[in-house]
Amino acid sequence: LFLALELGYLKGYVDKKTIDYYINEIRKLPYILSAILYKDAQIQYIAQKFHKSNHFMFLGRGINYPTALEGALKLKEISYIHATGYAAGEMKHGPLALIDENWPVVIINPKTSVYEKTFSNANEVFTRGGKIISIVSENDEKMREISEEIIEIPIIDEFLTPIVSIVPLQLLAYHVANLRGCDVDKPRNIAKVITVL
């Protein structure tokens, strides 16, 4: 983000006011991430509820599509559960057919420019009986109505939501793995790759 801001500033696309805004938002991150860590007991409860599921689906849109991919990867790596991440807008091209009451769907939908579109996708999951675990901005009553479980994150600029949204997903993966008896410190078949230049 800093590199993008610097390049934008040098090219004349970003003004000083915008840079100052993002610096202030970034300075909030340690406090916001600490607040999320206080939700550990809630996330552990959610893990307890869903740890016996053999499949998970993660949905995100726009800047949070990679967050969905990373959340699925973390769960898969340490709990050995089949987990897949999809772009929420691609739901109608196959993944929607998989939805039932036995397939938890984690939806990353904080207040961003694509909130309404992602909500529409979440509603499609809900109407098909899917069990939704939502990562949303604080006080999101709309998503609460269709979610089995909800994890609220503090409101922050859209470009920083992936940094904030990934933490509850990492905690969820950690607790699910522990509940399934997996060694989170030594996941199987994961090799460290070190490149020496």
One Martini backbone bead per residue (centre of mass of N, CA, C, O) as a GRO file, in nm:
protein
  197
    1LEU     BB    1   0.059   0.063  -0.021
    2PHE     BB    2   0.298   0.254   0.002
    3LEU     BB    3   0.395   0.219  -0.287
    4ALA     BB    4   0.136   0.315  -0.426
    5LEU     BB    5   0.134   0.596  -0.299
    6GLU     BB    6   0.410   0.689  -0.397
    7LEU     BB    7   0.361   0.653  -0.700
    8GLY     BB    8   0.108   0.831  -0.713
    9TYR     BB    9   0.251   1.087  -0.619
   10LEU     BB   10   0.476   1.101  -0.839
   11LYS     BB   11   0.241   1.102  -1.076
   12GLY     BB   12  -0.022   1.275  -0.955
   13TYR     BB   13  -0.273   1.083  -0.831
   14VAL     BB   14  -0.175   1.158  -0.535
   15ASP     BB   15  -0.232   1.319  -0.248
   16LYS     BB   16  -0.152   1.417   0.068
   17LYS     BB   17  -0.429   1.362   0.196
   18THR     BB   18  -0.442   1.061   0.119
   19ILE     BB   19  -0.188   0.972   0.262
   20ASP     BB   20  -0.275   1.060   0.546
   21TYR     BB   21  -0.522   0.881   0.562
   22TYR     BB   22  -0.370   0.602   0.537
   23ILE     BB   23  -0.185   0.638   0.775
   24ASN     BB   24  -0.413   0.653   0.985
   25GLU     BB   25  -0.535   0.375   0.923
   26ILE     BB   26  -0.276   0.207   0.980
   27ARG     BB   27  -0.251   0.300   1.284
   28LYS     BB   28  -0.512   0.124   1.370
   29LEU     BB   29  -0.440  -0.180   1.338
   30PRO     BB   30  -0.338  -0.276   1.620
   31TYR     BB   31  -0.615  -0.226   1.760
   32ILE     BB   32  -0.796  -0.394   1.577
   33LEU     BB   33  -0.646  -0.666   1.607
   34SER     BB   34  -0.681  -0.682   1.913
   35ALA     BB   35  -0.992  -0.690   1.909
   36ILE     BB   36  -1.008  -0.961   1.757
   37LEU     BB   37  -0.858  -1.137   1.970
   38TYR     BB   38  -1.105  -1.105   2.176
   39LYS     BB   39  -1.280  -1.320   1.985
   40ASP     BB   40  -1.179  -1.612   2.041
   41ALA     BB   41  -1.418  -1.748   2.191
   42GLN     BB   42  -1.620  -1.715   1.962
   43ILE     BB   43  -1.454  -1.872   1.748
   44GLN     BB   44  -1.443  -2.135   1.908
   45TYR     BB   45  -1.746  -2.184   1.906
   46ILE     BB   46  -1.771  -2.205   1.599
   47ALA     BB   47  -1.578  -2.440   1.567
   48GLN     BB   48  -1.741  -2.639   1.739
   49LYS     BB   49  -1.993  -2.636   1.545
   50PHE     BB   50  -1.802  -2.709   1.256
   51HIS     BB   51  -1.561  -2.934   1.280
   52LYS     BB   52  -1.727  -3.186   1.134
   53SER     BB   53  -1.691  -3.077   0.875
   54ASN     BB   54  -1.583  -3.166   0.531
   55HIS     BB   55  -1.682  -2.876   0.426
   56PHE     BB   56  -1.581  -2.560   0.278
   57MET     BB   57  -1.683  -2.223   0.204
   58PHE     BB   58  -1.542  -1.931   0.040
   59LEU     BB   59  -1.645  -1.580   0.024
   60GLY     BB   60  -1.554  -1.318  -0.212
   61ARG     BB   61  -1.509  -0.969  -0.308
   62GLY     BB   62  -1.278  -0.830  -0.463
   63ILE     BB   63  -1.052  -0.759  -0.223
   64ASN     BB   64  -1.183  -1.038  -0.072
   65TYR     BB   65  -1.112  -1.284  -0.247
   66PRO     BB   66  -0.825  -1.354  -0.138
   67THR     BB   67  -0.931  -1.404   0.148
   68ALA     BB   68  -1.091  -1.656   0.079
   69LEU     BB   69  -0.852  -1.821  -0.022
   70GLU     BB   70  -0.684  -1.806   0.241
   71GLY     BB   71  -0.891  -1.930   0.433
   72ALA     BB   72  -0.907  -2.203   0.287
   73LEU     BB   73  -0.608  -2.275   0.302
   74LYS     BB   74  -0.573  -2.279   0.609
   75LEU     BB   75  -0.782  -2.497   0.669
   76LYS     BB   76  -0.658  -2.716   0.487
   77GLU     BB   77  -0.361  -2.728   0.605
   78ILE     BB   78  -0.452  -2.782   0.934
   79SER     BB   79  -0.737  -2.980   0.900
   80TYR     BB   80  -0.806  -3.145   0.632
   81ILE     BB   81  -1.018  -2.979   0.480
   82HIS     BB   82  -1.243  -2.919   0.244
   83ALA     BB   83  -1.150  -2.608   0.088
   84THR     BB   84  -1.308  -2.328  -0.081
   85GLY     BB   85  -1.254  -2.052  -0.298
   86TYR     BB   86  -1.464  -1.774  -0.403
   87ALA     BB   87  -1.620  -1.576  -0.609
   88ALA     BB   88  -1.922  -1.451  -0.548
   89GLY     BB   89  -1.999  -1.399  -0.860
   90GLU     BB   90  -1.960  -1.733  -0.921
   91MET     BB   91  -2.195  -1.903  -0.792
   92LYS     BB   92  -2.370  -1.977  -1.061
   93HIS     BB   93  -2.099  -2.155  -1.168
   94GLY     BB   94  -2.162  -2.419  -0.940
   95PRO     BB   95  -2.135  -2.378  -0.620
   96LEU     BB   96  -2.447  -2.363  -0.557
   97ALA     BB   97  -2.497  -2.678  -0.590
   98LEU     BB   98  -2.350  -2.749  -0.300
   99ILE     BB   99  -2.563  -2.633  -0.126
  100ASP     BB  100  -2.616  -2.703   0.225
  101GLU     BB  101  -2.654  -2.785   0.566
  102ASN     BB  102  -2.341  -2.928   0.548
  103TRP     BB  103  -2.220  -2.646   0.417
  104PRO     BB  104  -2.018  -2.422   0.508
  105VAL     BB  105  -2.026  -2.055   0.473
  106VAL     BB  106  -1.782  -1.816   0.420
  107ILE     BB  107  -1.841  -1.461   0.449
  108ILE     BB  108  -1.684  -1.178   0.310
  109ASN     BB  109  -1.865  -0.861   0.429
  110PRO     BB  110  -1.773  -0.580   0.443
  111LYS     BB  111  -1.784  -0.244   0.418
  112THR     BB  112  -1.815  -0.194   0.076
  113SER     BB  113  -1.860  -0.148  -0.265
  114VAL     BB  114  -1.968  -0.480  -0.259
  115TYR     BB  115  -2.186  -0.546  -0.048
  116GLU     BB  116  -2.460  -0.592  -0.197
  117LYS     BB  117  -2.365  -0.819  -0.383
  118THR     BB  118  -2.276  -1.010  -0.154
  119PHE     BB  119  -2.547  -1.025  -0.016
  120SER     BB  120  -2.693  -1.160  -0.249
  121ASN     BB  121  -2.522  -1.419  -0.235
  122ALA     BB  122  -2.589  -1.488   0.059
  123ASN     BB  123  -2.894  -1.520   0.008
  124GLU     BB  124  -2.866  -1.767  -0.176
  125VAL     BB  125  -2.754  -1.948   0.041
  126PHE     BB  126  -2.985  -1.922   0.245
  127THR     BB  127  -3.224  -2.027   0.054
  128ARG     BB  128  -3.051  -2.321   0.046
  129GLY     BB  129  -2.953  -2.380   0.362
  130GLY     BB  130  -2.707  -2.242   0.435
  131LYS     BB  131  -2.427  -2.206   0.648
  132ILE     BB  132  -2.347  -1.894   0.784
  133ILE     BB  133  -2.029  -1.729   0.804
  134SER     BB  134  -1.961  -1.398   0.907
  135ILE     BB  135  -1.764  -1.123   0.784
  136VAL     BB  136  -1.816  -0.809   0.945
  137SER     BB  137  -1.921  -0.521   1.017
  138GLU     BB  138  -2.028  -0.337   1.242
  139ASN     BB  139  -2.370  -0.347   1.274
  140ASP     BB  140  -2.480  -0.592   1.078
  141GLU     BB  141  -2.808  -0.675   1.037
  142LYS     BB  142  -2.842  -0.803   0.760
  143MET     BB  143  -2.640  -1.045   0.795
  144ARG     BB  144  -2.752  -1.154   1.062
  145GLU     BB  145  -3.029  -1.266   0.949
  146ILE     BB  146  -2.856  -1.496   0.752
  147SER     BB  147  -2.679  -1.594   0.993
  148GLU     BB  148  -2.548  -1.823   1.205
  149GLU     BB  149  -2.275  -1.659   1.209
  150ILE     BB  150  -2.083  -1.377   1.358
  151ILE     BB  151  -1.805  -1.158   1.268
  152GLU     BB  152  -1.682  -0.869   1.391
  153ILE     BB  153  -1.542  -0.576   1.247
  154PRO     BB  154  -1.390  -0.306   1.227
  155ILE     BB  155  -1.395  -0.008   1.085
  156ILE     BB  156  -1.243   0.028   0.758
  157ASP     BB  157  -1.083   0.063   0.500
  158GLU     BB  158  -1.119  -0.123   0.224
  159PHE     BB  159  -0.802  -0.179   0.169
  160LEU     BB  160  -0.783  -0.312   0.483
  161THR     BB  161  -0.980  -0.560   0.515
  162PRO     BB  162  -0.794  -0.808   0.467
  163ILE     BB  163  -0.619  -0.776   0.722
  164VAL     BB  164  -0.866  -0.805   0.918
  165SER     BB  165  -1.023  -1.065   0.804
  166ILE     BB  166  -0.799  -1.293   0.840
  167VAL     BB  167  -0.783  -1.340   1.146
  168PRO     BB  168  -1.050  -1.501   1.198
  169LEU     BB  169  -0.971  -1.725   0.994
  170GLN     BB  170  -0.721  -1.825   1.144
  171LEU     BB  171  -0.867  -1.896   1.408
  172LEU     BB  172  -1.062  -2.096   1.290
  173ALA     BB  173  -0.854  -2.296   1.183
  174TYR     BB  174  -0.715  -2.352   1.450
  175HIS     BB  175  -0.966  -2.463   1.608
  176VAL     BB  176  -1.049  -2.684   1.417
  177ALA     BB  177  -0.785  -2.841   1.428
  178ASN     BB  178  -0.783  -2.897   1.731
  179LEU     BB  179  -1.064  -3.045   1.739
  180ARG     BB  180  -0.938  -3.268   1.525
  181GLY     BB  181  -0.628  -3.330   1.622
  182CYS     BB  182  -0.431  -3.132   1.500
  183ASP     BB  183  -0.105  -3.027   1.417
  184VAL     BB  184  -0.036  -2.691   1.385
  185ASP     BB  185   0.292  -2.706   1.393
  186LYS     BB  186   0.268  -2.992   1.198
  187PRO     BB  187   0.185  -3.010   0.906
  188ARG     BB  188   0.110  -3.209   0.661
  189ASN     BB  189   0.283  -3.187   0.361
  190ILE     BB  190   0.462  -2.940   0.451
  191ALA     BB  191   0.701  -2.735   0.289
  192LYS     BB  192   0.985  -2.573   0.316
  193VAL     BB  193   1.101  -2.294   0.123
  194ILE     BB  194   1.440  -2.226   0.030
  195THR     BB  195   1.603  -1.948  -0.115
  196VAL     BB  196   1.923  -1.912  -0.256
  197LEU     BB  197   2.118  -1.639  -0.397
   0.00000   0.00000   0.00000
